Every structure is written in C-alpha cells, then in structure tokens.
Amino acid sequence: MTETVQVKMSLFGNAETGKTSLLTRYISGEYTHNYIQTLGVGFREKQINIGTQPVTLALWDIGGEAEFQTMIPLSADGAHVILFCFDLSQPATLAAVKSWYRQVRAINREAHAVLVGAKWDLFMSVDEKQRSETLAMARKYAKTMAAPLVFVSAEKGVNVNRLFKLCIAKVFGLPLPSEQCSDETKPIFEFE
C-alpha cells in the first residue's frame, strides 16, 4: 500500500475576505451566505489522489482579525503553499496583503505563494475604474511576490477547483494548467 503524502496549504488575509468560504466550496462543494468567523486557526483536510498516490491536503485557515496574528507561525511553518487572499470588492484588503506577506515570509520562505482575489462575483458589480485599478495593483503584487494571480468566487464556484489544482501542480512539479485568462471581464487566472 502506498503511503499517504501530506501537503500543508495555509490561507492568510484580512477578516471577511472569503478564505473560509473558499475552503468550504473546495472541500464540500457547498456555499453559505452566512458569515462564519474563524476563531484562531481553522483546520480541515481533503483526501485526493495524484495518479495512484494518496494525498492528504491539510488546509489551514487563520482568522484575519489582529488578535489572531499570534497564530501566524503555527499556520505558516511547514506549509507547502501559502494563499494570500483578499476581497476583490474591498481594495484595502489587497493593500493589507503586503503586511501578511512580510509576516508569513519571515517564517516560511520556501512555500509556493499564490495571490487569490476572492468574491469575483461582487467584483463585477464594482465600477470599471475601481476594477481596473484593483487588477493593476493585484498584478503588481503578484509579480513582486513571484506568485500566480487567481480570481475566484466561492459563491459561484468560479476557479475554485482550478486554484487548488494549480497549487497541487506547483507542489508536485506537475504541468501547470494550460489555459490562462488575462481578460478583465472574466475571472483572472495568470501564472508563470
């Protein structure tokens, strides 16, 4: 019997940026409109197979409130992938990614970083000027971080599975998904 491989993925970002909803959609395929605050660190698992290799994804979700920042070392240490999440409809949450990035990278410089813009469904109702500014800033951050940029909607299920497939491909050195999307009117999916 093949031994199960453990892969740790941790999500960081301000409160109410969609981290928990993203994980819920990925793990169970469900979405709730009710806000569920993560107190401290949420931990969930998902079993997958890469070919014949069983893999356990350990998914860590840190509460975005300031009082939970003491949990950053626990969540960041040993992570293979770190997803820096922001709410596309709230530009201040993207600006906050800088601080999250500095704190997390001080602990774990080896993990693959991914910049995740959540709530794409809400983003499309934002005025065009703000959308363009947010996209330009997100691309700048992603380039500085040497990270893929992925826009998702947990509510609609947009790019959720593709995001985690990209993360898994990065960890295992598998071919990256072939289709990227840079069209501002569609959910962004960019990587190098």
Short mmCIF file of N, CA and C in Angstrom, two decimals:
data_model
loop_
_atom_site.label_atom_id
_atom_site.label_comp_id
_atom_site.label_asym_id
_atom_site.label_seq_id
_atom_site.Cartn_x
_atom_site.Cartn_y
_atom_site.Cartn_z
N MET A 1 0.84 -1.19 0.00
CA MET A 1 0.00 0.00 0.00
C MET A 1 0.89 1.25 0.00
N THR A 2 0.55 2.21 -0.83
CA THR A 2 1.31 3.44 -0.94
C THR A 2 1.02 4.34 0.26
N GLU A 3 2.08 4.88 0.83
CA GLU A 3 1.94 5.77 1.98
C GLU A 3 1.36 7.12 1.54
N THR A 4 0.45 7.64 2.34
CA THR A 4 -0.18 8.92 2.04
C THR A 4 0.80 10.06 2.26
N VAL A 5 0.83 10.98 1.30
CA VAL A 5 1.67 12.17 1.39
C VAL A 5 0.83 13.30 1.98
N GLN A 6 1.42 14.06 2.89
CA GLN A 6 0.74 15.21 3.49
C GLN A 6 1.21 16.49 2.80
N VAL A 7 0.27 17.33 2.42
CA VAL A 7 0.58 18.63 1.84
C VAL A 7 -0.16 19.69 2.66
N LYS A 8 0.59 20.64 3.19
CA LYS A 8 0.00 21.71 4.01
C LYS A 8 -0.16 22.97 3.17
N MET A 9 -1.39 23.48 3.14
CA MET A 9 -1.70 24.74 2.48
C MET A 9 -2.32 25.66 3.52
N SER A 10 -1.83 26.89 3.60
CA SER A 10 -2.34 27.85 4.58
C SER A 10 -2.87 29.09 3.88
N LEU A 11 -4.00 29.59 4.37
CA LEU A 11 -4.63 30.78 3.81
C LEU A 11 -4.49 31.93 4.79
N PHE A 12 -4.04 33.07 4.27
CA PHE A 12 -3.86 34.28 5.08
C PHE A 12 -4.56 35.44 4.39
N GLY A 13 -5.03 36.38 5.18
CA GLY A 13 -5.68 37.57 4.66
C GLY A 13 -6.58 38.16 5.73
N ASN A 14 -7.03 39.37 5.49
CA ASN A 14 -7.90 40.06 6.45
C ASN A 14 -9.19 39.28 6.69
N ALA A 15 -9.88 39.66 7.75
CA ALA A 15 -11.19 39.07 8.05
C ALA A 15 -12.17 39.36 6.91
N GLU A 16 -13.07 38.45 6.69
CA GLU A 16 -14.14 38.58 5.70
C GLU A 16 -13.64 38.72 4.27
N THR A 17 -12.52 38.08 3.96
CA THR A 17 -12.02 38.11 2.58
C THR A 17 -12.39 36.85 1.81
N GLY A 18 -13.12 35.92 2.43
CA GLY A 18 -13.60 34.75 1.71
C GLY A 18 -12.77 33.49 1.87
N LYS A 19 -11.85 33.48 2.81
CA LYS A 19 -10.97 32.31 3.00
C LYS A 19 -11.75 31.06 3.38
N THR A 20 -12.60 31.19 4.39
CA THR A 20 -13.37 30.03 4.87
C THR A 20 -14.36 29.57 3.81
N SER A 21 -15.01 30.49 3.13
CA SER A 21 -15.95 30.13 2.06
C SER A 21 -15.24 29.40 0.93
N LEU A 22 -14.04 29.85 0.61
CA LEU A 22 -13.24 29.20 -0.43
C LEU A 22 -12.95 27.75 -0.06
N LEU A 23 -12.52 27.53 1.18
CA LEU A 23 -12.24 26.16 1.63
C LEU A 23 -13.50 25.31 1.67
N THR A 24 -14.59 25.88 2.15
CA THR A 24 -15.85 25.12 2.21
C THR A 24 -16.28 24.69 0.82
N ARG A 25 -16.20 25.60 -0.14
CA ARG A 25 -16.58 25.28 -1.52
C ARG A 25 -15.68 24.18 -2.07
N TYR A 26 -14.38 24.27 -1.82
CA TYR A 26 -13.44 23.28 -2.34
C TYR A 26 -13.64 21.91 -1.70
N ILE A 27 -13.83 21.88 -0.39
CA ILE A 27 -13.92 20.61 0.32
C ILE A 27 -15.28 19.93 0.12
N SER A 28 -16.36 20.68 0.25
CA SER A 28 -17.68 20.06 0.22
C SER A 28 -18.53 20.44 -0.99
N GLY A 29 -18.06 21.44 -1.75
CA GLY A 29 -18.85 21.90 -2.89
C GLY A 29 -20.01 22.79 -2.48
N GLU A 30 -20.04 23.19 -1.22
CA GLU A 30 -21.15 23.99 -0.71
C GLU A 30 -20.74 25.44 -0.49
N TYR A 31 -21.76 26.28 -0.38
CA TYR A 31 -21.54 27.70 -0.08
C TYR A 31 -22.67 28.18 0.82
N THR A 32 -22.35 28.96 1.81
CA THR A 32 -23.37 29.57 2.66
C THR A 32 -23.20 31.08 2.63
N HIS A 33 -24.32 31.78 2.64
CA HIS A 33 -24.28 33.25 2.65
C HIS A 33 -24.02 33.79 4.04
N ASN A 34 -24.10 32.94 5.05
CA ASN A 34 -23.87 33.38 6.43
C ASN A 34 -22.37 33.49 6.69
N TYR A 35 -21.97 34.61 7.28
CA TYR A 35 -20.56 34.81 7.62
C TYR A 35 -20.20 33.95 8.82
N ILE A 36 -19.13 33.19 8.67
CA ILE A 36 -18.64 32.35 9.75
C ILE A 36 -17.24 32.84 10.11
N GLN A 37 -17.10 33.47 11.27
CA GLN A 37 -15.80 33.98 11.68
C GLN A 37 -14.90 32.83 12.11
N THR A 38 -13.67 32.83 11.61
CA THR A 38 -12.69 31.85 12.05
C THR A 38 -12.04 32.38 13.32
N LEU A 39 -12.16 31.62 14.38
CA LEU A 39 -11.56 32.00 15.66
C LEU A 39 -10.23 31.28 15.79
N GLY A 40 -9.15 32.04 15.72
CA GLY A 40 -7.82 31.43 15.77
C GLY A 40 -7.47 30.82 14.44
N VAL A 41 -7.31 29.50 14.43
CA VAL A 41 -6.96 28.79 13.19
C VAL A 41 -7.97 27.68 12.95
N GLY A 42 -8.54 27.67 11.74
CA GLY A 42 -9.40 26.57 11.33
C GLY A 42 -8.54 25.55 10.60
N PHE A 43 -8.82 24.28 10.82
CA PHE A 43 -8.04 23.21 10.19
C PHE A 43 -9.01 22.22 9.56
N ARG A 44 -8.80 21.95 8.26
CA ARG A 44 -9.63 20.98 7.56
C ARG A 44 -8.74 20.13 6.67
N GLU A 45 -9.25 18.98 6.29
CA GLU A 45 -8.49 18.08 5.42
C GLU A 45 -9.34 17.66 4.23
N LYS A 46 -8.64 17.35 3.15
CA LYS A 46 -9.28 16.79 1.96
C LYS A 46 -8.36 15.71 1.42
N GLN A 47 -8.94 14.56 1.12
CA GLN A 47 -8.19 13.44 0.55
C GLN A 47 -8.31 13.51 -0.97
N ILE A 48 -7.17 13.42 -1.65
CA ILE A 48 -7.16 13.38 -3.11
C ILE A 48 -6.15 12.32 -3.54
N ASN A 49 -6.12 12.03 -4.82
CA ASN A 49 -5.10 11.15 -5.39
C ASN A 49 -4.41 11.87 -6.53
N ILE A 50 -3.10 11.74 -6.58
CA ILE A 50 -2.31 12.22 -7.71
C ILE A 50 -1.85 10.93 -8.40
N GLY A 51 -2.53 10.56 -9.47
CA GLY A 51 -2.28 9.25 -10.05
C GLY A 51 -2.70 8.20 -9.04
N THR A 52 -1.76 7.35 -8.64
CA THR A 52 -2.06 6.32 -7.63
C THR A 52 -1.58 6.75 -6.24
N GLN A 53 -1.04 7.95 -6.13
CA GLN A 53 -0.50 8.43 -4.86
C GLN A 53 -1.59 9.11 -4.02
N PRO A 54 -1.95 8.53 -2.87
CA PRO A 54 -2.91 9.21 -2.00
C PRO A 54 -2.25 10.43 -1.33
N VAL A 55 -3.00 11.51 -1.29
CA VAL A 55 -2.50 12.77 -0.73
C VAL A 55 -3.55 13.32 0.24
N THR A 56 -3.10 13.74 1.39
CA THR A 56 -3.96 14.45 2.34
C THR A 56 -3.59 15.92 2.29
N LEU A 57 -4.55 16.74 1.90
CA LEU A 57 -4.35 18.19 1.92
C LEU A 57 -4.76 18.69 3.30
N ALA A 58 -3.81 19.24 4.02
CA ALA A 58 -4.08 19.86 5.32
C ALA A 58 -4.27 21.35 5.05
N LEU A 59 -5.48 21.83 5.24
CA LEU A 59 -5.85 23.19 4.86
C LEU A 59 -6.05 24.04 6.12
N TRP A 60 -5.17 25.01 6.29
CA TRP A 60 -5.15 25.87 7.48
C TRP A 60 -5.72 27.24 7.11
N ASP A 61 -6.65 27.71 7.91
CA ASP A 61 -7.36 28.96 7.67
C ASP A 61 -7.23 29.82 8.93
N ILE A 62 -6.41 30.86 8.87
CA ILE A 62 -6.20 31.70 10.05
C ILE A 62 -7.21 32.84 10.06
N GLY A 63 -7.76 33.11 11.25
CA GLY A 63 -8.67 34.24 11.40
C GLY A 63 -7.95 35.53 11.02
N GLY A 64 -8.64 36.41 10.31
CA GLY A 64 -7.99 37.62 9.81
C GLY A 64 -7.94 38.78 10.78
N GLU A 65 -8.54 38.63 11.95
CA GLU A 65 -8.52 39.71 12.93
C GLU A 65 -7.14 39.82 13.57
N ALA A 66 -6.80 41.02 14.01
CA ALA A 66 -5.47 41.30 14.58
C ALA A 66 -5.13 40.39 15.75
N GLU A 67 -6.12 40.04 16.56
CA GLU A 67 -5.81 39.22 17.74
C GLU A 67 -5.36 37.80 17.40
N PHE A 68 -5.56 37.38 16.15
CA PHE A 68 -5.14 36.03 15.77
C PHE A 68 -3.78 35.99 15.08
N GLN A 69 -3.13 37.14 14.95
CA GLN A 69 -1.84 37.17 14.26
C GLN A 69 -0.76 36.41 15.01
N THR A 70 -0.97 36.14 16.28
CA THR A 70 -0.02 35.31 17.02
C THR A 70 -0.03 33.87 16.49
N MET A 71 -1.04 33.52 15.72
CA MET A 71 -1.16 32.17 15.15
C MET A 71 -0.43 32.03 13.81
N ILE A 72 0.11 33.13 13.30
CA ILE A 72 0.78 33.08 12.00
C ILE A 72 1.89 32.04 11.98
N PRO A 73 2.79 31.99 12.97
CA PRO A 73 3.85 30.99 12.90
C PRO A 73 3.33 29.55 12.82
N LEU A 74 2.30 29.24 13.58
CA LEU A 74 1.72 27.90 13.56
C LEU A 74 1.19 27.54 12.17
N SER A 75 0.53 28.49 11.53
CA SER A 75 -0.05 28.24 10.22
C SER A 75 0.98 28.26 9.10
N ALA A 76 1.95 29.14 9.20
CA ALA A 76 2.93 29.29 8.11
C ALA A 76 4.02 28.24 8.13
N ASP A 77 4.44 27.83 9.33
CA ASP A 77 5.55 26.89 9.44
C ASP A 77 5.23 25.56 8.77
N GLY A 78 6.10 25.15 7.87
CA GLY A 78 5.94 23.86 7.21
C GLY A 78 4.94 23.83 6.07
N ALA A 79 4.33 24.97 5.76
CA ALA A 79 3.36 24.99 4.65
C ALA A 79 4.09 24.83 3.32
N HIS A 80 3.48 24.07 2.43
CA HIS A 80 4.00 23.89 1.08
C HIS A 80 3.49 25.00 0.15
N VAL A 81 2.26 25.45 0.43
CA VAL A 81 1.63 26.51 -0.36
C VAL A 81 1.00 27.51 0.60
N ILE A 82 1.18 28.79 0.29
CA ILE A 82 0.54 29.84 1.07
C ILE A 82 -0.31 30.68 0.12
N LEU A 83 -1.59 30.75 0.43
CA LEU A 83 -2.52 31.52 -0.37
C LEU A 83 -2.80 32.83 0.36
N PHE A 84 -2.43 33.94 -0.27
CA PHE A 84 -2.67 35.27 0.28
C PHE A 84 -3.98 35.78 -0.33
N CYS A 85 -5.01 35.90 0.49
CA CYS A 85 -6.35 36.18 0.00
C CYS A 85 -6.78 37.62 0.27
N PHE A 86 -7.53 38.17 -0.67
CA PHE A 86 -8.11 39.50 -0.50
C PHE A 86 -9.48 39.51 -1.15
N ASP A 87 -10.31 40.46 -0.74
CA ASP A 87 -11.65 40.64 -1.27
C ASP A 87 -11.56 41.62 -2.44
N LEU A 88 -11.88 41.14 -3.63
CA LEU A 88 -11.78 41.98 -4.83
C LEU A 88 -12.64 43.24 -4.75
N SER A 89 -13.71 43.20 -3.98
CA SER A 89 -14.60 44.36 -3.89
C SER A 89 -14.17 45.34 -2.80
N GLN A 90 -13.10 45.00 -2.06
CA GLN A 90 -12.59 45.85 -0.97
C GLN A 90 -11.08 46.07 -1.17
N PRO A 91 -10.67 47.08 -1.94
CA PRO A 91 -9.25 47.28 -2.25
C PRO A 91 -8.33 47.35 -1.04
N ALA A 92 -8.82 47.80 0.11
CA ALA A 92 -7.97 47.87 1.30
C ALA A 92 -7.47 46.49 1.72
N THR A 93 -8.23 45.45 1.41
CA THR A 93 -7.79 44.10 1.78
C THR A 93 -6.63 43.64 0.90
N LEU A 94 -6.56 44.17 -0.32
CA LEU A 94 -5.41 43.88 -1.18
C LEU A 94 -4.18 44.60 -0.63
N ALA A 95 -4.33 45.85 -0.23
CA ALA A 95 -3.20 46.59 0.35
C ALA A 95 -2.68 45.88 1.59
N ALA A 96 -3.56 45.24 2.36
CA ALA A 96 -3.15 44.54 3.58
C ALA A 96 -2.33 43.29 3.29
N VAL A 97 -2.39 42.79 2.06
CA VAL A 97 -1.61 41.60 1.70
C VAL A 97 -0.13 41.84 1.92
N LYS A 98 0.34 43.08 1.73
CA LYS A 98 1.77 43.39 1.95
C LYS A 98 2.21 42.98 3.34
N SER A 99 1.43 43.36 4.34
CA SER A 99 1.77 43.04 5.72
C SER A 99 1.72 41.53 5.97
N TRP A 100 0.67 40.88 5.48
CA TRP A 100 0.56 39.43 5.63
C TRP A 100 1.77 38.75 4.99
N TYR A 101 2.12 39.20 3.80
CA TYR A 101 3.22 38.60 3.06
C TYR A 101 4.53 38.72 3.85
N ARG A 102 4.82 39.91 4.36
CA ARG A 102 6.06 40.12 5.13
C ARG A 102 6.10 39.22 6.36
N GLN A 103 5.00 39.18 7.09
CA GLN A 103 4.97 38.36 8.32
C GLN A 103 5.13 36.87 8.02
N VAL A 104 4.44 36.39 7.02
CA VAL A 104 4.48 34.96 6.69
C VAL A 104 5.83 34.59 6.10
N ARG A 105 6.37 35.41 5.22
CA ARG A 105 7.65 35.09 4.58
C ARG A 105 8.80 35.15 5.57
N ALA A 106 8.66 35.88 6.66
CA ALA A 106 9.69 35.88 7.71
C ALA A 106 9.78 34.50 8.36
N ILE A 107 8.72 33.73 8.28
CA ILE A 107 8.66 32.40 8.88
C ILE A 107 8.90 31.30 7.86
N ASN A 108 8.35 31.46 6.67
CA ASN A 108 8.43 30.42 5.64
C ASN A 108 8.73 31.06 4.29
N ARG A 109 9.96 30.93 3.85
CA ARG A 109 10.38 31.50 2.57
C ARG A 109 10.31 30.48 1.43
N GLU A 110 10.07 29.22 1.76
CA GLU A 110 10.13 28.14 0.77
C GLU A 110 8.79 27.82 0.11
N ALA A 111 7.69 28.11 0.79
CA ALA A 111 6.37 27.73 0.27
C ALA A 111 6.07 28.46 -1.03
N HIS A 112 5.29 27.81 -1.87
CA HIS A 112 4.79 28.44 -3.10
C HIS A 112 3.73 29.46 -2.68
N ALA A 113 3.86 30.69 -3.15
CA ALA A 113 2.88 31.73 -2.85
C ALA A 113 1.88 31.84 -3.99
N VAL A 114 0.62 32.10 -3.64
CA VAL A 114 -0.43 32.34 -4.63
C VAL A 114 -1.24 33.53 -4.12
N LEU A 115 -1.51 34.50 -5.00
CA LEU A 115 -2.33 35.65 -4.65
C LEU A 115 -3.75 35.38 -5.15
N VAL A 116 -4.70 35.37 -4.22
CA VAL A 116 -6.08 34.98 -4.53
C VAL A 116 -7.03 36.14 -4.29
N GLY A 117 -7.67 36.59 -5.36
CA GLY A 117 -8.71 37.60 -5.26
C GLY A 117 -10.06 36.91 -5.16
N ALA A 118 -10.70 37.00 -4.00
CA ALA A 118 -11.98 36.32 -3.78
C ALA A 118 -13.15 37.27 -4.05
N LYS A 119 -14.31 36.69 -4.14
CA LYS A 119 -15.58 37.40 -4.35
C LYS A 119 -15.63 38.06 -5.73
N TRP A 120 -15.18 37.30 -6.73
CA TRP A 120 -15.19 37.81 -8.10
C TRP A 120 -16.60 38.21 -8.52
N ASP A 121 -17.60 37.49 -8.04
CA ASP A 121 -18.99 37.82 -8.38
C ASP A 121 -19.35 39.24 -7.92
N LEU A 122 -18.87 39.65 -6.75
CA LEU A 122 -19.12 41.02 -6.27
C LEU A 122 -18.27 42.04 -7.03
N PHE A 123 -17.08 41.63 -7.40
CA PHE A 123 -16.14 42.50 -8.11
C PHE A 123 -16.74 42.99 -9.43
N MET A 124 -17.52 42.14 -10.08
CA MET A 124 -18.07 42.52 -11.37
C MET A 124 -19.14 43.61 -11.26
N SER A 125 -19.64 43.88 -10.05
CA SER A 125 -20.61 44.96 -9.87
C SER A 125 -19.94 46.27 -9.43
N VAL A 126 -18.62 46.22 -9.23
CA VAL A 126 -17.85 47.42 -8.87
C VAL A 126 -17.64 48.24 -10.14
N ASP A 127 -17.54 49.56 -10.01
CA ASP A 127 -17.36 50.38 -11.21
C ASP A 127 -16.05 50.03 -11.93
N GLU A 128 -16.06 50.25 -13.22
CA GLU A 128 -14.95 49.82 -14.10
C GLU A 128 -13.60 50.43 -13.70
N LYS A 129 -13.60 51.68 -13.28
CA LYS A 129 -12.34 52.33 -12.88
C LYS A 129 -11.73 51.60 -11.68
N GLN A 130 -12.54 51.31 -10.66
CA GLN A 130 -12.02 50.60 -9.49
C GLN A 130 -11.56 49.20 -9.87
N ARG A 131 -12.30 48.52 -10.75
CA ARG A 131 -11.89 47.18 -11.19
C ARG A 131 -10.52 47.24 -11.86
N SER A 132 -10.32 48.21 -12.73
CA SER A 132 -9.04 48.34 -13.44
C SER A 132 -7.90 48.63 -12.47
N GLU A 133 -8.15 49.52 -11.50
CA GLU A 133 -7.13 49.86 -10.51
C GLU A 133 -6.79 48.65 -9.64
N THR A 134 -7.80 47.92 -9.21
CA THR A 134 -7.58 46.74 -8.38
C THR A 134 -6.81 45.68 -9.15
N LEU A 135 -7.18 45.46 -10.40
CA LEU A 135 -6.48 44.47 -11.22
C LEU A 135 -5.02 44.87 -11.42
N ALA A 136 -4.76 46.14 -11.70
CA ALA A 136 -3.38 46.60 -11.90
C ALA A 136 -2.56 46.41 -10.62
N MET A 137 -3.15 46.75 -9.47
CA MET A 137 -2.44 46.58 -8.21
C MET A 137 -2.21 45.09 -7.91
N ALA A 138 -3.20 44.27 -8.16
CA ALA A 138 -3.07 42.83 -7.91
C ALA A 138 -1.98 42.23 -8.78
N ARG A 139 -1.94 42.64 -10.04
CA ARG A 139 -0.88 42.13 -10.93
C ARG A 139 0.50 42.58 -10.45
N LYS A 140 0.59 43.81 -9.98
CA LYS A 140 1.87 44.31 -9.46
C LYS A 140 2.30 43.49 -8.24
N TYR A 141 1.39 43.26 -7.31
CA TYR A 141 1.70 42.46 -6.12
C TYR A 141 2.12 41.05 -6.51
N ALA A 142 1.35 40.43 -7.41
CA ALA A 142 1.65 39.06 -7.82
C ALA A 142 3.05 38.98 -8.44
N LYS A 143 3.39 39.98 -9.24
CA LYS A 143 4.73 39.99 -9.86
C LYS A 143 5.81 40.12 -8.79
N THR A 144 5.62 41.04 -7.84
CA THR A 144 6.58 41.23 -6.76
C THR A 144 6.73 39.96 -5.92
N MET A 145 5.63 39.27 -5.71
CA MET A 145 5.63 38.04 -4.91
C MET A 145 6.08 36.82 -5.72
N ALA A 146 6.25 36.99 -7.04
CA ALA A 146 6.53 35.85 -7.93
C ALA A 146 5.46 34.78 -7.74
N ALA A 147 4.20 35.23 -7.73
CA ALA A 147 3.08 34.34 -7.43
C ALA A 147 2.05 34.36 -8.55
N PRO A 148 1.38 33.24 -8.77
CA PRO A 148 0.22 33.25 -9.66
C PRO A 148 -0.85 34.18 -9.09
N LEU A 149 -1.69 34.70 -9.96
CA LEU A 149 -2.82 35.54 -9.56
C LEU A 149 -4.09 34.85 -10.02
N VAL A 150 -4.97 34.56 -9.08
CA VAL A 150 -6.21 33.84 -9.41
C VAL A 150 -7.38 34.55 -8.76
N PHE A 151 -8.41 34.84 -9.57
CA PHE A 151 -9.65 35.41 -9.06
C PHE A 151 -10.66 34.28 -8.93
N VAL A 152 -11.33 34.22 -7.79
CA VAL A 152 -12.28 33.14 -7.54
C VAL A 152 -13.61 33.69 -7.03
N SER A 153 -14.63 32.88 -7.14
CA SER A 153 -15.91 33.14 -6.50
C SER A 153 -16.34 31.85 -5.83
N ALA A 154 -16.29 31.83 -4.51
CA ALA A 154 -16.77 30.65 -3.78
C ALA A 154 -18.28 30.50 -3.97
N GLU A 155 -18.98 31.62 -4.02
CA GLU A 155 -20.44 31.56 -4.19
C GLU A 155 -20.80 30.87 -5.50
N LYS A 156 -20.16 31.26 -6.58
CA LYS A 156 -20.48 30.71 -7.90
C LYS A 156 -19.64 29.48 -8.26
N GLY A 157 -18.62 29.20 -7.46
CA GLY A 157 -17.74 28.06 -7.76
C GLY A 157 -16.71 28.35 -8.84
N VAL A 158 -16.49 29.61 -9.15
CA VAL A 158 -15.59 30.00 -10.24
C VAL A 158 -14.13 29.87 -9.82
N ASN A 159 -13.37 29.13 -10.58
CA ASN A 159 -11.91 28.95 -10.43
C ASN A 159 -11.49 28.28 -9.12
N VAL A 160 -12.42 27.79 -8.32
CA VAL A 160 -12.06 27.20 -7.03
C VAL A 160 -11.23 25.93 -7.23
N ASN A 161 -11.76 24.98 -7.97
CA ASN A 161 -11.01 23.74 -8.20
C ASN A 161 -9.73 23.99 -8.99
N ARG A 162 -9.79 24.89 -9.97
CA ARG A 162 -8.59 25.22 -10.76
C ARG A 162 -7.49 25.79 -9.87
N LEU A 163 -7.87 26.62 -8.90
CA LEU A 163 -6.90 27.19 -7.97
C LEU A 163 -6.15 26.09 -7.23
N PHE A 164 -6.88 25.15 -6.68
CA PHE A 164 -6.22 24.09 -5.90
C PHE A 164 -5.45 23.12 -6.80
N LYS A 165 -5.92 22.92 -8.02
CA LYS A 165 -5.14 22.10 -8.97
C LYS A 165 -3.81 22.78 -9.28
N LEU A 166 -3.84 24.10 -9.42
CA LEU A 166 -2.61 24.86 -9.65
C LEU A 166 -1.66 24.70 -8.47
N CYS A 167 -2.19 24.82 -7.26
CA CYS A 167 -1.36 24.66 -6.05
C CYS A 167 -0.74 23.28 -5.99
N ILE A 168 -1.52 22.26 -6.27
CA ILE A 168 -1.03 20.88 -6.24
C ILE A 168 0.04 20.67 -7.31
N ALA A 169 -0.19 21.23 -8.49
CA ALA A 169 0.80 21.12 -9.57
C ALA A 169 2.12 21.75 -9.15
N LYS A 170 2.05 22.89 -8.48
CA LYS A 170 3.27 23.56 -8.01
C LYS A 170 4.02 22.68 -7.01
N VAL A 171 3.31 22.07 -6.07
CA VAL A 171 3.94 21.25 -5.04
C VAL A 171 4.61 20.02 -5.63
N PHE A 172 3.93 19.36 -6.57
CA PHE A 172 4.43 18.10 -7.10
C PHE A 172 5.22 18.25 -8.40
N GLY A 173 5.43 19.49 -8.85
CA GLY A 173 6.18 19.70 -10.08
C GLY A 173 5.47 19.17 -11.31
N LEU A 174 4.15 19.19 -11.29
CA LEU A 174 3.34 18.71 -12.41
C LEU A 174 3.15 19.83 -13.42
N PRO A 175 2.77 19.48 -14.65
CA PRO A 175 2.50 20.53 -15.63
C PRO A 175 1.39 21.45 -15.12
N LEU A 176 1.58 22.73 -15.32
CA LEU A 176 0.58 23.70 -14.89
C LEU A 176 -0.59 23.68 -15.86
N PRO A 177 -1.77 24.10 -15.40
CA PRO A 177 -2.92 24.14 -16.31
C PRO A 177 -2.56 24.95 -17.55
N SER A 178 -3.04 24.51 -18.69
CA SER A 178 -2.62 25.15 -19.94
C SER A 178 -3.33 26.48 -20.20
N GLU A 179 -4.54 26.63 -19.71
CA GLU A 179 -5.29 27.84 -20.04
C GLU A 179 -5.16 28.90 -18.96
N GLN A 180 -4.67 30.07 -19.39
CA GLN A 180 -4.64 31.23 -18.51
C GLN A 180 -5.72 32.19 -19.00
N CYS A 181 -6.11 33.11 -18.16
CA CYS A 181 -7.09 34.12 -18.55
C CYS A 181 -6.62 35.47 -18.04
N SER A 182 -6.42 36.41 -18.96
CA SER A 182 -6.00 37.76 -18.60
C SER A 182 -7.06 38.80 -18.95
N ASP A 183 -8.20 38.35 -19.44
CA ASP A 183 -9.30 39.22 -19.85
C ASP A 183 -9.96 39.83 -18.61
N GLU A 184 -9.96 41.16 -18.52
CA GLU A 184 -10.50 41.86 -17.35
C GLU A 184 -11.97 41.57 -17.10
N THR A 185 -12.71 41.14 -18.12
CA THR A 185 -14.14 40.89 -17.95
C THR A 185 -14.42 39.46 -17.49
N LYS A 186 -13.37 38.68 -17.31
CA LYS A 186 -13.51 37.28 -16.88
C LYS A 186 -12.65 37.07 -15.64
N PRO A 187 -12.87 35.96 -14.92
CA PRO A 187 -12.05 35.71 -13.73
C PRO A 187 -10.59 35.44 -14.10
N ILE A 188 -9.70 36.26 -13.59
CA ILE A 188 -8.28 36.19 -13.92
C ILE A 188 -7.68 34.87 -13.42
N PHE A 189 -6.83 34.29 -14.26
CA PHE A 189 -6.08 33.08 -13.90
C PHE A 189 -4.74 33.19 -14.60
N GLU A 190 -3.77 33.78 -13.91
CA GLU A 190 -2.46 34.07 -14.50
C GLU A 190 -1.35 33.44 -13.68
N PHE A 191 -0.39 32.83 -14.36
CA PHE A 191 0.77 32.25 -13.69
C PHE A 191 1.92 32.24 -14.68
N GLU A 192 3.13 32.06 -14.12
CA GLU A 192 4.31 31.99 -14.99
C GLU A 192 4.91 30.62 -14.90
#
